[in-house]
Coordinates of C-alpha atoms in Angstrom, one line a residue:
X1316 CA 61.7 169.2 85.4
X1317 CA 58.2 168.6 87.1
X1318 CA 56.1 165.9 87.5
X1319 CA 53.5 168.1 85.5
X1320 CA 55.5 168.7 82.9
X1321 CA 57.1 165.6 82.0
X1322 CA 53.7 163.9 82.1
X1323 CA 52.8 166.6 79.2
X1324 CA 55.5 165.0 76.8
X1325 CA 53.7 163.4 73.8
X1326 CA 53.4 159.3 74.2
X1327 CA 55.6 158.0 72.0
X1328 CA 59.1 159.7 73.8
X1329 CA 57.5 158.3 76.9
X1330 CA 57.0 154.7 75.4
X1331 CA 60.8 155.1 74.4
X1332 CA 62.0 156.1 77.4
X1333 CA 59.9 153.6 79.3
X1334 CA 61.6 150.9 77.0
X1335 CA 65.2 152.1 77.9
X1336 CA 64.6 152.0 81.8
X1337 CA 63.4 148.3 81.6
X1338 CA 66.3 147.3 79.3
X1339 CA 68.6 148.9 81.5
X1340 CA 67.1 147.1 84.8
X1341 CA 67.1 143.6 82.8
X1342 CA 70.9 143.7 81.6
X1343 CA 71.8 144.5 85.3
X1344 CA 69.8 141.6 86.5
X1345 CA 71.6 139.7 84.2
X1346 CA 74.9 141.5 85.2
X1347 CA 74.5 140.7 88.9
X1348 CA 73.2 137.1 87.9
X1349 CA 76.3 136.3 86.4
X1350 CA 78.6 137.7 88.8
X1351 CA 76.5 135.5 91.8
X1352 CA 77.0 132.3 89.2
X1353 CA 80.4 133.3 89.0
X1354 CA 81.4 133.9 92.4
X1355 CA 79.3 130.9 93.6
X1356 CA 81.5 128.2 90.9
X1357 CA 84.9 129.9 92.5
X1358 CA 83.7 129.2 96.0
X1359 CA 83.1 125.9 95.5
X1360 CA 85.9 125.5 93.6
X1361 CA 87.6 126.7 96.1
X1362 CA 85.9 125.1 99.4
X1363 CA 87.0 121.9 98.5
X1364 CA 90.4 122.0 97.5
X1365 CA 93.8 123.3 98.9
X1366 CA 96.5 124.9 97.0
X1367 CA 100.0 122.5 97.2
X1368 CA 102.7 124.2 95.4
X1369 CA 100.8 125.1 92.0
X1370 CA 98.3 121.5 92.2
X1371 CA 95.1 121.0 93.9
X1372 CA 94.8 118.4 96.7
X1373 CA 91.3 117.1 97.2
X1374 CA 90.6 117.0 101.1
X1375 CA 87.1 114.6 101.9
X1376 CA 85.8 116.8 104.2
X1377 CA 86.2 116.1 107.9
X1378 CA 85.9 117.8 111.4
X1379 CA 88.5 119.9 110.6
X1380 CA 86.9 120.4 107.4
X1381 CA 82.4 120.8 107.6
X1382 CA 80.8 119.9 104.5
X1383 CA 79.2 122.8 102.7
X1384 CA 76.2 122.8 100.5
X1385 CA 76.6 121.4 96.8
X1386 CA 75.5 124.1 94.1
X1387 CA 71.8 125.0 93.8
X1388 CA 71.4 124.3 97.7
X1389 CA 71.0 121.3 98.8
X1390 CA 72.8 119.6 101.1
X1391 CA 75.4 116.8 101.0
X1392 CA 74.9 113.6 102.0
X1393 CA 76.2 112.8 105.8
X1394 CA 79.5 111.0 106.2
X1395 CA 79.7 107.5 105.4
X1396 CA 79.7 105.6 109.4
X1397 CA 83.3 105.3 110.8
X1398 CA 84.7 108.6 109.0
X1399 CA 84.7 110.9 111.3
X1400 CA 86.6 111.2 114.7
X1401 CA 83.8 111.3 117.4
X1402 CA 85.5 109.0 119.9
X1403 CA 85.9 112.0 122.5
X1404 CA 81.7 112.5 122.5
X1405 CA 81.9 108.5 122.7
X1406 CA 83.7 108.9 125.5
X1407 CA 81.7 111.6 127.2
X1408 CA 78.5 109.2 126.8
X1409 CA 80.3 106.2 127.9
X1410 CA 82.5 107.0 131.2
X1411 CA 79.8 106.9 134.1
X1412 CA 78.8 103.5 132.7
X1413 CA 82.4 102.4 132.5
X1414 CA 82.9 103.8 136.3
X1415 CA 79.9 101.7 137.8
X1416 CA 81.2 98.9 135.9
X1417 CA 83.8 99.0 137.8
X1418 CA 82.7 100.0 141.2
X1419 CA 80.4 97.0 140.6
X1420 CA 83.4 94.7 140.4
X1421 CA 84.7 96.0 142.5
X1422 CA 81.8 96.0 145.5
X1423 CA 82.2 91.9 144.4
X1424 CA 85.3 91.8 146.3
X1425 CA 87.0 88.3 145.6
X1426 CA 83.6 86.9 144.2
X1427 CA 83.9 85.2 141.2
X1428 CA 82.6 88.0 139.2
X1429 CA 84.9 90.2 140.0
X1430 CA 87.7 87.8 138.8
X1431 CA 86.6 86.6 136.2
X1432 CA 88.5 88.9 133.9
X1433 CA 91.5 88.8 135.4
X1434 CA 91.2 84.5 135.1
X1435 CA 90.3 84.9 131.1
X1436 CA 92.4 88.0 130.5
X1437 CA 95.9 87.8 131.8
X1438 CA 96.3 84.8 133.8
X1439 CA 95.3 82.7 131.0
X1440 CA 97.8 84.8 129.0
X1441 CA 98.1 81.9 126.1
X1442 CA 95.5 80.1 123.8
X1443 CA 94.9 76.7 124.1
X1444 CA 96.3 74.4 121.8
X1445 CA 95.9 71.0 120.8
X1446 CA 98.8 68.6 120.7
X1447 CA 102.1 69.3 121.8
X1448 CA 103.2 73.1 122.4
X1449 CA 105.3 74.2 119.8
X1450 CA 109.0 75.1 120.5
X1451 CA 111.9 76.4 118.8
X1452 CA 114.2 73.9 116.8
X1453 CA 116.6 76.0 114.6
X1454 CA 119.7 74.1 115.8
X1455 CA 118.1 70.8 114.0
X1456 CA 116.8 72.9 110.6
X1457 CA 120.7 74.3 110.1
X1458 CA 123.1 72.1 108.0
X1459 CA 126.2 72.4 109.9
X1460 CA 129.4 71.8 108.0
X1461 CA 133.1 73.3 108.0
X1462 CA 132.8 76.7 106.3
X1463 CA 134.3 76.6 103.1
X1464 CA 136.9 79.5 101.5
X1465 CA 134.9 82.8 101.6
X1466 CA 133.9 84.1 98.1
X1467 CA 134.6 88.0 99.0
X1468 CA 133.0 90.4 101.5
X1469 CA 129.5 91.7 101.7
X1470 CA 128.8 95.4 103.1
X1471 CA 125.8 96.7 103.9
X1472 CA 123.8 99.4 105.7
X1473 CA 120.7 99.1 107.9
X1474 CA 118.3 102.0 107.5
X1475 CA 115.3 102.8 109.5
X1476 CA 114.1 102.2 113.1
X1477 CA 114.9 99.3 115.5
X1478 CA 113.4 96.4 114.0
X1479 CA 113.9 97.4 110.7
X1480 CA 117.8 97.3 111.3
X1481 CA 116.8 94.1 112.7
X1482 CA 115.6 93.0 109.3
X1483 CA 118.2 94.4 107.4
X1484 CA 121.1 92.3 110.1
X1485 CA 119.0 88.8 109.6
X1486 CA 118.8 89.4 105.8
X1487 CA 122.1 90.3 105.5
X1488 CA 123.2 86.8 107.3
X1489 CA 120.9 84.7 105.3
X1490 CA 122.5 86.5 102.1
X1491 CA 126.1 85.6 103.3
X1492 CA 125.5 82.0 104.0
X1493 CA 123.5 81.9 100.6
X1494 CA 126.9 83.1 99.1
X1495 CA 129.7 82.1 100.9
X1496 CA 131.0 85.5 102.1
X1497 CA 132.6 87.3 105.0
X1498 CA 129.6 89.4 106.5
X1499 CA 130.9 92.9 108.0
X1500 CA 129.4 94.2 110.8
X1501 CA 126.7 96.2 109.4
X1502 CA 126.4 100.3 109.5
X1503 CA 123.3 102.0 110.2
X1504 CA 122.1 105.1 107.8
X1505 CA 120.7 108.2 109.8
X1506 CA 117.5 108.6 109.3
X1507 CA 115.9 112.1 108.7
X1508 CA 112.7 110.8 110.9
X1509 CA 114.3 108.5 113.5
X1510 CA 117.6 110.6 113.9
X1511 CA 119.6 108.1 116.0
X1512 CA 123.3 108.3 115.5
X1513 CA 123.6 104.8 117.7
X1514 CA 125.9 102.3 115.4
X1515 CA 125.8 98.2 116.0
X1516 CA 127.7 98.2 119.2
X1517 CA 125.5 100.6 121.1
X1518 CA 122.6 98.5 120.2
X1519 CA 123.6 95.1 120.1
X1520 CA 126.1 92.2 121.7
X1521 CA 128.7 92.6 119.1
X1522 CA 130.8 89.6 120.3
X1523 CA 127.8 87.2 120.9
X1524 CA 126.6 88.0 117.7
X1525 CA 129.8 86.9 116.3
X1526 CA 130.0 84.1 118.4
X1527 CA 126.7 82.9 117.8
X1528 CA 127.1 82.6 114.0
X1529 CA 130.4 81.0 114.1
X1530 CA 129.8 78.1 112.7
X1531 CA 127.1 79.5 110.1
X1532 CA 128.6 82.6 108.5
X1533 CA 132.1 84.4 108.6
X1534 CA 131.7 87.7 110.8
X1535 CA 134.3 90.3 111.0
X1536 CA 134.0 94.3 112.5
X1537 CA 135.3 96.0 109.6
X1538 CA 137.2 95.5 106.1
X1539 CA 140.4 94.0 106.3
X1540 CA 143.2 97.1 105.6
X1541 CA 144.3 95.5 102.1
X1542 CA 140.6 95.4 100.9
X1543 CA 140.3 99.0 102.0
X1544 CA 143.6 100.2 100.7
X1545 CA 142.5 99.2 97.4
X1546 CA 139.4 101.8 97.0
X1547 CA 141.5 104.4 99.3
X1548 CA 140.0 104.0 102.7
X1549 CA 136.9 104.8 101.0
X1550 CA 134.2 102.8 101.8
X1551 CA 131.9 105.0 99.1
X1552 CA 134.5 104.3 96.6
X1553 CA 132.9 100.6 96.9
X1554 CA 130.4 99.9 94.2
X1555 CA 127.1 100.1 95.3
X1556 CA 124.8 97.2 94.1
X1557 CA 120.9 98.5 94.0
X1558 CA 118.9 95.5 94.3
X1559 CA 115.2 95.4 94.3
X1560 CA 113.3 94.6 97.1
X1561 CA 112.3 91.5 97.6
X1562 CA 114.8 90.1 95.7
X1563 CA 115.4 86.2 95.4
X1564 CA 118.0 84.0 96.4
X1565 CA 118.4 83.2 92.7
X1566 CA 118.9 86.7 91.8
X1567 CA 122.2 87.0 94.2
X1568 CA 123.5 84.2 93.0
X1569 CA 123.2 85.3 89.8
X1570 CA 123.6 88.5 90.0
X1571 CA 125.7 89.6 93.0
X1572 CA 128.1 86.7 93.5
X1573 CA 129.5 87.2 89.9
X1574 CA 130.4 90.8 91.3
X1575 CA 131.4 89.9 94.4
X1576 CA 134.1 87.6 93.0
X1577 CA 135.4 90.4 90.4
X1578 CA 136.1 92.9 93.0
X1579 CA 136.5 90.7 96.2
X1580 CA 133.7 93.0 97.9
X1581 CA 130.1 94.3 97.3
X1582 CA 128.2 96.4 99.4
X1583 CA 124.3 96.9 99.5
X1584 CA 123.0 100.5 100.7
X1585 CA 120.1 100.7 101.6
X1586 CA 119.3 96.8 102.4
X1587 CA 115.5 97.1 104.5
X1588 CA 113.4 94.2 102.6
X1589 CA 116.3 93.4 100.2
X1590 CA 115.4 89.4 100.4
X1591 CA 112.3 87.5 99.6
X1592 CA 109.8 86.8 102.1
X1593 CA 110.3 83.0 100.9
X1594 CA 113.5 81.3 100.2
X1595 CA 115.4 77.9 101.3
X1596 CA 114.9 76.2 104.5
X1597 CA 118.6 76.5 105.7
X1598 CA 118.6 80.7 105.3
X1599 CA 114.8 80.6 106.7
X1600 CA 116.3 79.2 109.8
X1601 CA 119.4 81.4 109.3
X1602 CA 117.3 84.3 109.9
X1603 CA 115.4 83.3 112.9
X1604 CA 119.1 82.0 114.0
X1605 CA 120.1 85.9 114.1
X1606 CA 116.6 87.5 115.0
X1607 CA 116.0 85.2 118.2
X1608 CA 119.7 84.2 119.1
X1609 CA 122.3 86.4 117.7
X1610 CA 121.0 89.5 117.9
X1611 CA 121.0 89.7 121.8
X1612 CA 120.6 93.8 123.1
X1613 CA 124.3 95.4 124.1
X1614 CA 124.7 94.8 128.4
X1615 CA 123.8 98.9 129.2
X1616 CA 120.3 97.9 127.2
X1617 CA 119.8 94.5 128.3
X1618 CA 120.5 94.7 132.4
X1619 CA 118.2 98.1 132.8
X1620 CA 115.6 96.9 130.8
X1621 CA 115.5 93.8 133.0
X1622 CA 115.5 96.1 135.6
X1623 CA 111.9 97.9 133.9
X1624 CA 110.7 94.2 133.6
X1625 CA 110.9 94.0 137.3
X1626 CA 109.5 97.1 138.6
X1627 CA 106.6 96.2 136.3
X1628 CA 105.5 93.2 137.5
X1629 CA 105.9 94.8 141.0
X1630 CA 103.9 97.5 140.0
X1631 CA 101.0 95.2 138.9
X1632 CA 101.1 92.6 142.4
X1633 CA 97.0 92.8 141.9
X1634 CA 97.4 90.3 138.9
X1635 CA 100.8 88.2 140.2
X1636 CA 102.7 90.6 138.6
X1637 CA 101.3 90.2 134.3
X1638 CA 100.2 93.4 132.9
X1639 CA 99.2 94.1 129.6
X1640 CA 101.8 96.0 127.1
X1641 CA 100.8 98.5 124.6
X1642 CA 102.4 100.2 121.4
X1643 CA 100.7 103.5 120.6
X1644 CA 101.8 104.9 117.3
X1645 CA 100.4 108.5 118.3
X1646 CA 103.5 110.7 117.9
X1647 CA 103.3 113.6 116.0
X1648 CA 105.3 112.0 112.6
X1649 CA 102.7 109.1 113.0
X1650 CA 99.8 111.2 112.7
X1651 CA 101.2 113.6 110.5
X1652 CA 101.8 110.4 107.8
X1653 CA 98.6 108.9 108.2
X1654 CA 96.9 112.1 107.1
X1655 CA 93.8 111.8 109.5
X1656 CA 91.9 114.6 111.3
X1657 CA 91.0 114.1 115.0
X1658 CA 89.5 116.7 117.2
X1659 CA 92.4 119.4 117.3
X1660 CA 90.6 121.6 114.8
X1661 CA 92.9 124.3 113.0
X1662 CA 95.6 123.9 115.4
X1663 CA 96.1 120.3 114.4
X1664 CA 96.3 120.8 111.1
X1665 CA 98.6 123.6 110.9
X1666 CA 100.9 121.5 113.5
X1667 CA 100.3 118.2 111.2
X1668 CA 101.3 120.2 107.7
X1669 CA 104.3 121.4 109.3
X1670 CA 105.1 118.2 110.5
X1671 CA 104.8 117.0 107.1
X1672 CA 106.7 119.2 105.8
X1673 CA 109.6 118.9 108.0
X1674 CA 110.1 115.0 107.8
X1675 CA 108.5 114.5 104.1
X1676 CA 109.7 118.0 102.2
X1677 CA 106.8 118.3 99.4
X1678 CA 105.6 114.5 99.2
X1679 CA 102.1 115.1 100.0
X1680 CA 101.9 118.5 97.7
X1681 CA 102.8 116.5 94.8
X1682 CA 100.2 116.6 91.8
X1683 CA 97.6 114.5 92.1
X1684 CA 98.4 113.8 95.7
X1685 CA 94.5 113.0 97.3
X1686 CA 94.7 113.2 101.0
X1687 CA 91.1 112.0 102.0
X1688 CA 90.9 111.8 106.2
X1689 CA 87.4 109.9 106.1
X1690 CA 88.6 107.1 103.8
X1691 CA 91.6 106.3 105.5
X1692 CA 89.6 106.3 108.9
X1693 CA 86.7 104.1 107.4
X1694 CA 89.7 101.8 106.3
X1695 CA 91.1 101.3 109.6
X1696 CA 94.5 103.2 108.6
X1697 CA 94.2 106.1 111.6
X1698 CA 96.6 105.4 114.6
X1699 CA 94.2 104.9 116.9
X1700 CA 94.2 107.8 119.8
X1701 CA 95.1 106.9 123.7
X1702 CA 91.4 107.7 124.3
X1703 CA 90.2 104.9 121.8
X1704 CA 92.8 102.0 123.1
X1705 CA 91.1 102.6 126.6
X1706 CA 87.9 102.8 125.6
X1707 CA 88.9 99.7 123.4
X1708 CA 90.1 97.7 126.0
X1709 CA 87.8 98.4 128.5
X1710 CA 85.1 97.7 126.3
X1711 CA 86.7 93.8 126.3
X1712 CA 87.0 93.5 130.0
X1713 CA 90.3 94.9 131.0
X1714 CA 89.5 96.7 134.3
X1715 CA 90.9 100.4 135.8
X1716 CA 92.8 97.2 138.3
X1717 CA 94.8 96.4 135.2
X1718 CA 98.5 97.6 135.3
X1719 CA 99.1 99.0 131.5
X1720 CA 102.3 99.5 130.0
X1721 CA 102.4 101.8 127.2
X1722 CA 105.5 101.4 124.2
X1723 CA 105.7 105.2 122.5
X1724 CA 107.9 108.4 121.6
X1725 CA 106.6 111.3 122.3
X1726 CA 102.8 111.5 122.2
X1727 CA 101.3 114.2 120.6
X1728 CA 99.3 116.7 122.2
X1729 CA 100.2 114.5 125.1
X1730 CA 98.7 115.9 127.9
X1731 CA 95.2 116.1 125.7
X1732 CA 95.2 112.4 124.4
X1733 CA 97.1 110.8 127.4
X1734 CA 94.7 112.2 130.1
X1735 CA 91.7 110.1 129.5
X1736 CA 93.2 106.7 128.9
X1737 CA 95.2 107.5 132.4
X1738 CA 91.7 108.0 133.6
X1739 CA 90.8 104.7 132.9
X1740 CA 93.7 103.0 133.6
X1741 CA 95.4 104.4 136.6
X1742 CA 98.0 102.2 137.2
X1743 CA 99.6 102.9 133.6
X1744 CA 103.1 102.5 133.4
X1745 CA 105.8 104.2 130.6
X1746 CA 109.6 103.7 130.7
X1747 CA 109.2 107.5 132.0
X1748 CA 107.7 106.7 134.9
X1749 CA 109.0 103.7 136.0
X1750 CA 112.3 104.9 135.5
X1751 CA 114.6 108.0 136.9
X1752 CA 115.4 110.9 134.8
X1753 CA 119.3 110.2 135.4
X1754 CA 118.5 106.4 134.6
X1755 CA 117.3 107.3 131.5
X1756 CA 120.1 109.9 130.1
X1757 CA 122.4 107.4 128.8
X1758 CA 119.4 106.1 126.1
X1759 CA 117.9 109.7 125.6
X1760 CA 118.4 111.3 122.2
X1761 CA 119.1 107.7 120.6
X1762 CA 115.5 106.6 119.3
X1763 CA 116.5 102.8 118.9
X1764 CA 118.1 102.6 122.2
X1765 CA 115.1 103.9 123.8
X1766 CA 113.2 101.5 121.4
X1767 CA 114.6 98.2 122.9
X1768 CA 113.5 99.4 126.2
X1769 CA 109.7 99.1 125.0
X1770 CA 110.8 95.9 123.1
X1771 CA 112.2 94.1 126.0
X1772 CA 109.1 95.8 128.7
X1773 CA 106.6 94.4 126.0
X1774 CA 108.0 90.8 125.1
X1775 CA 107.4 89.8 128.5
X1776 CA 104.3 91.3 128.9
X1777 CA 100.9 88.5 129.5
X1778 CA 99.3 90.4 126.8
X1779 CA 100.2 92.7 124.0
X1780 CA 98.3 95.0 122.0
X1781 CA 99.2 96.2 118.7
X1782 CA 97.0 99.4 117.6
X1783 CA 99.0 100.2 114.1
X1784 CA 101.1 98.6 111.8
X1785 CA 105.2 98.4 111.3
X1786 CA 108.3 96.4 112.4
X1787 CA 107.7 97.1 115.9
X1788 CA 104.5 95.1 116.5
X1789 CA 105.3 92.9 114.0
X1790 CA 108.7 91.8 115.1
X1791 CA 107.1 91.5 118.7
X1792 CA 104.7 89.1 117.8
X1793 CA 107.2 86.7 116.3
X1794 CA 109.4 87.2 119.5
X1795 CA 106.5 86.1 121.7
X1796 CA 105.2 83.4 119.0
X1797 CA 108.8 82.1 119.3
X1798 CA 109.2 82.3 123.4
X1799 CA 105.8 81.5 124.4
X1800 CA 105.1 77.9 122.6
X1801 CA 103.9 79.8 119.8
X1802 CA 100.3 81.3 121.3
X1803 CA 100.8 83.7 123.2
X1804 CA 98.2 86.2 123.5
X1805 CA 97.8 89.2 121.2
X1806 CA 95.4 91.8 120.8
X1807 CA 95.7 93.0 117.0
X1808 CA 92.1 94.7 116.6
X1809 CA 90.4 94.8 113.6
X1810 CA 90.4 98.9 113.3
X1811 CA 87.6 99.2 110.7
X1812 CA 85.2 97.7 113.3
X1813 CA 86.4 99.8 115.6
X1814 CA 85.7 102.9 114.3
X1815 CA 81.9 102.0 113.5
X1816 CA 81.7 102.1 117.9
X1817 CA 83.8 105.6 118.2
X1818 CA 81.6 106.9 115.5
X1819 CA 78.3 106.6 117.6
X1820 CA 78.2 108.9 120.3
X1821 CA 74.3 107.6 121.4
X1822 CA 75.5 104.0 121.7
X1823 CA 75.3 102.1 124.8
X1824 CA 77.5 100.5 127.0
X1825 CA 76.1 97.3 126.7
X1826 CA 75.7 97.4 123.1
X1827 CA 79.8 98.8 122.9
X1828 CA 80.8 96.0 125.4
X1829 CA 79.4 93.4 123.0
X1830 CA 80.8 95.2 120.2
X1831 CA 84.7 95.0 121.7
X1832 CA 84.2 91.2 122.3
X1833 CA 83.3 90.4 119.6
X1834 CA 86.5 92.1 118.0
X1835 CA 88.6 90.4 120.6
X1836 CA 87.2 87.4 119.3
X1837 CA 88.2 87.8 115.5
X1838 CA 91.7 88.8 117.0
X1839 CA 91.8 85.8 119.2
X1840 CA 91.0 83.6 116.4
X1841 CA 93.8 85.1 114.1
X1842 CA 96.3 85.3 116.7
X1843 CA 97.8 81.3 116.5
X1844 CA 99.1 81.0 112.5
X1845 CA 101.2 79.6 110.5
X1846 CA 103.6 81.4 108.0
X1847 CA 101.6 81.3 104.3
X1848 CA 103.8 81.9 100.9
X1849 CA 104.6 85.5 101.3
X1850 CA 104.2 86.3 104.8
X1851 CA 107.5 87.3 107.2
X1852 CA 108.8 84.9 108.9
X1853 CA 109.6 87.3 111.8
X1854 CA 105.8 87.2 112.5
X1855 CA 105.0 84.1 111.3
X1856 CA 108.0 81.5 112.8
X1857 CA 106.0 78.5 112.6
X1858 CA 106.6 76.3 110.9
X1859 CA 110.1 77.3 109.5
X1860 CA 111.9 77.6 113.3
X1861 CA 109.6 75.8 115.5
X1862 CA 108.8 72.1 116.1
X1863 CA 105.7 70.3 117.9
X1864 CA 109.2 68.9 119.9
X1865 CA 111.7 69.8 122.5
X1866 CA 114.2 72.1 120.4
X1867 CA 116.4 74.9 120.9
X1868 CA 115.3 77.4 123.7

């Protein structure tokens, strides 16, 4: 039809038709209006969650994961300070000041400048303290008596890492005594993470362990034959007794010795933090009896990592031989249980939800799981990177003339993370490197073997610095509370100050200096304590094991 004609069609079918085009226009407006509404609710539905096996798990947004506009366009707030991993810019910003630093000091020559640090930093490796110097006195807190008939015999097994066997062992001992058994020579459980087959022997002195608690507890390497003839050679076939954690002294007397004396034996699997934090002075000292005394390393363990001891402080002759130890918690498990985002970007987190999935099969896909990276960094609960310790400690003075041990597994992303801090501390020092690969075969493969190596390395150490919590550092602490007149110096940083620094990539190097002392400080002041109500006592040994008196060394 033409334009002539159609413009000859009377008014009213034009009006009509008119009326039909527009309504036709409107309901797709209104069709595509809803389906931008629609698609724009799914995508932010979407953007901020991650599918976990059928339930939602909120991630906080994060490097790995940038913030995207709220609905009608505006955009979010910025990230509360210290959520977000920016140490690496921090870095970028900070190095040529930390280099002229040290050339500076280093153009001092012997001035006293130039020593300074090395005066307030590691050769006065312990606080001052008023009054006499503390010192171990467990002999005198034991009640020593002849041992009277034993009640029955008490199994258990040690589950977890090195020090956490540890606290399973002294617990165990201090249970014992507390009920008159026959102790057997615990077993250790395999872990899924640690994967160490090792058992007590290939850990520990199992004759001066014995020895040692001769007088305090019965000790014998297995069951006697008549005791294990009874449940069939079947040490499962034993009743296992659950206890709660943190269970009193009152509740095994009441509870497990009354079993113990019906069947003549009770075993307790698992047994990690199976005893109250406080219970009577005699199994107090019990425990630090075993920790400190008993539980000496087997000879393979103990004479090479004397050996590592000694090629350290040869390795560090610029300070008479102290260094400074450090455990870094940056292997792969570690970071993959924290749930925290660094700088690895999609390659970390695919590597990090494999990891959890291998070690923790569906734990953090559980409903109603919240995994949120920038809380638990503002919260200080990130394992702090190899980059930030070095950063960390030489914002508090710690020179690139410092020798450095570092106490880890396997780093991950090692030769990423690993570089920088090697950078500022060249002459860094792992069991790796001061050792030979054929030195190191007999321990390899046996994560708790490998373990006591660092423990041994660090105890001696003029300073240690912790960077993340767990048995290790806490065990090591004691251990050095308990050598070293109870002050010797620790570094335990306070992490949620930290990461206010490594959020900043403008600030100074004066301003971060300042910042890092004044951390030190708070750690400094912390460092020389006194065991409180429900604290461990293998952190805490004063004043349960130690006396302002000459004691037991």
């Amino acid at each position: 039809m033409s334009l002539a004609a159609s413009i000859r069609k009377p008014a009213a079918w034009r009006g009509a038709g008119a009326a039909r085009g527009a309504g036709r226009r409107r309901g797709a407006v209104v069709l595509l209006l809803a389906l931008a509404y629609a698609a724009g609710t799914l995508v932010f539905l979407l953007g901020g969650r991650l599918s976990g096996g059928g339930a939602a798990v909120e991630v906080a947004s994060s490097s790995l994961h940038p913030r995207r506009h709220a609905a009608g366009g505006h955009p979010p707030s910025p990230p509360q300070p210290g959520s977000v991993y920016r140490s690496h810019l921090v870095f970028e910003r900070l190095w040529p000041a930390m280099r002229d630093d040290a050339t500076a000091a280093a153009s001092a020559s012997s001035l006293s400048a130039s020593s300074s640090w090395r005066r307030s930093m590691l050769m006065t490796s312990q606080y001052q303290n008023s009054g006499e110097p503390w010192m171990p006195c467990v002999n005198s807190r034991l009640t020593q008596s002849e041992l009277p008939p034993s009640n029955g015999y008490l199994m258990i097994e040690a589950n977890g890492g090195l020090n956490q066997q540890r606290l399973s062992i002294c617990d165990a001992v201090a249970v014992a005594s507390l009920l008159n058994a026959t102790i057997v020579i615990p077993t250790f459980h395999v872990n899924s993470v640690w994967r160490d087959s090792s058992k007590f022997g290939d850990i520990f002195d199992e004759d001066h362990f014995m020895e040692t608690l001769r007088e305090h507890v019965r000790v014998l390497k297995k069951l006697p034959e008549d005791v294990l003839l009874r449940f069939n050679h079947n040490i499962s076939s034993i009743p296992n007794m659950r206890t709660k954690a943190y269970s009193s002294a009152k509740y095994y007397v009441q509870k497990v010795l009354p079993k113990m004396l019906e069947l003549g034996v009770v075993r307790i699997a698992p047994f990690s933090n199976r005893l109250a934090q406080s219970v009577p002075s005699n199994m107090q000292a019990l425990r630090c009896l075993v920790n400190y005394h008993a539980l000496r390393f087997a000879e393979p363990i103990r004479t090479f990592a004397e050996d590592l001891v000694g090629r350290m402080m040869k390795k560090s002759s610029l300070t008479g031989g102290k260094y400074v130890s450090v455990h870094l918690r940056f292997e792969e498990d570690m970071v993959a249980f924290s749930c925290c985002t660094y700088d690895g970007g999609l390659k970390e987190k695919t590597e990090m939800d494999n990891a959890r999935e291998r070690s923790w099969r569906g734990k953090f896909r559980r409903h109603g799981r919240v995994i949120n990276p920038e809380a638990n960094r503002r919260d200080g609960k990130c394992p702090l990177t190899p980059l930030e310790v070095g950063m960390m400690l030489r914002g508090m003075g710690f020179d690139n003339t410092t020798s450095l041990y570092v106490a880890s597994g396997k780093i991950y992303n090692s030769e990423k993370y690993m570089a920088p801090l090697r950078q500022m501390f060249p002459l860094l020092a792992t069991k790796d490197s001061l050792a030979l690969p054929e030195e190191l075969a007999q321990f390899k493969g046996h994560s708790s073997r490998l373990a006591a190596l660092d423990y041994t390395v660090c105890v001696q150490s003029k300073v240690f610095v912790t960077t993340q919590g767990g048995n290790f550092p806490h065990f090591l602490m004691g251990h050095r509370r308990y050598l070293f007149g109870g002050n010797a110096k620790t570094i335990k940083p306070d992490k949620r100050k930290l990461v206010l620094s490594f959020d900043d990539p403008n600030i100074r190097w004066d301003r971060f200096k300042q910042n890092m002392q004044e951390i030190l400080q708070h750690s400094d002041i912390k460092s020389i304590a006194f065991r409180k109500l429900n604290d461990s006592i293998y952190t805490y040994p004063m004043p349960d094991c130690m006396c302002q008196q000459d004691g037991l060394r």
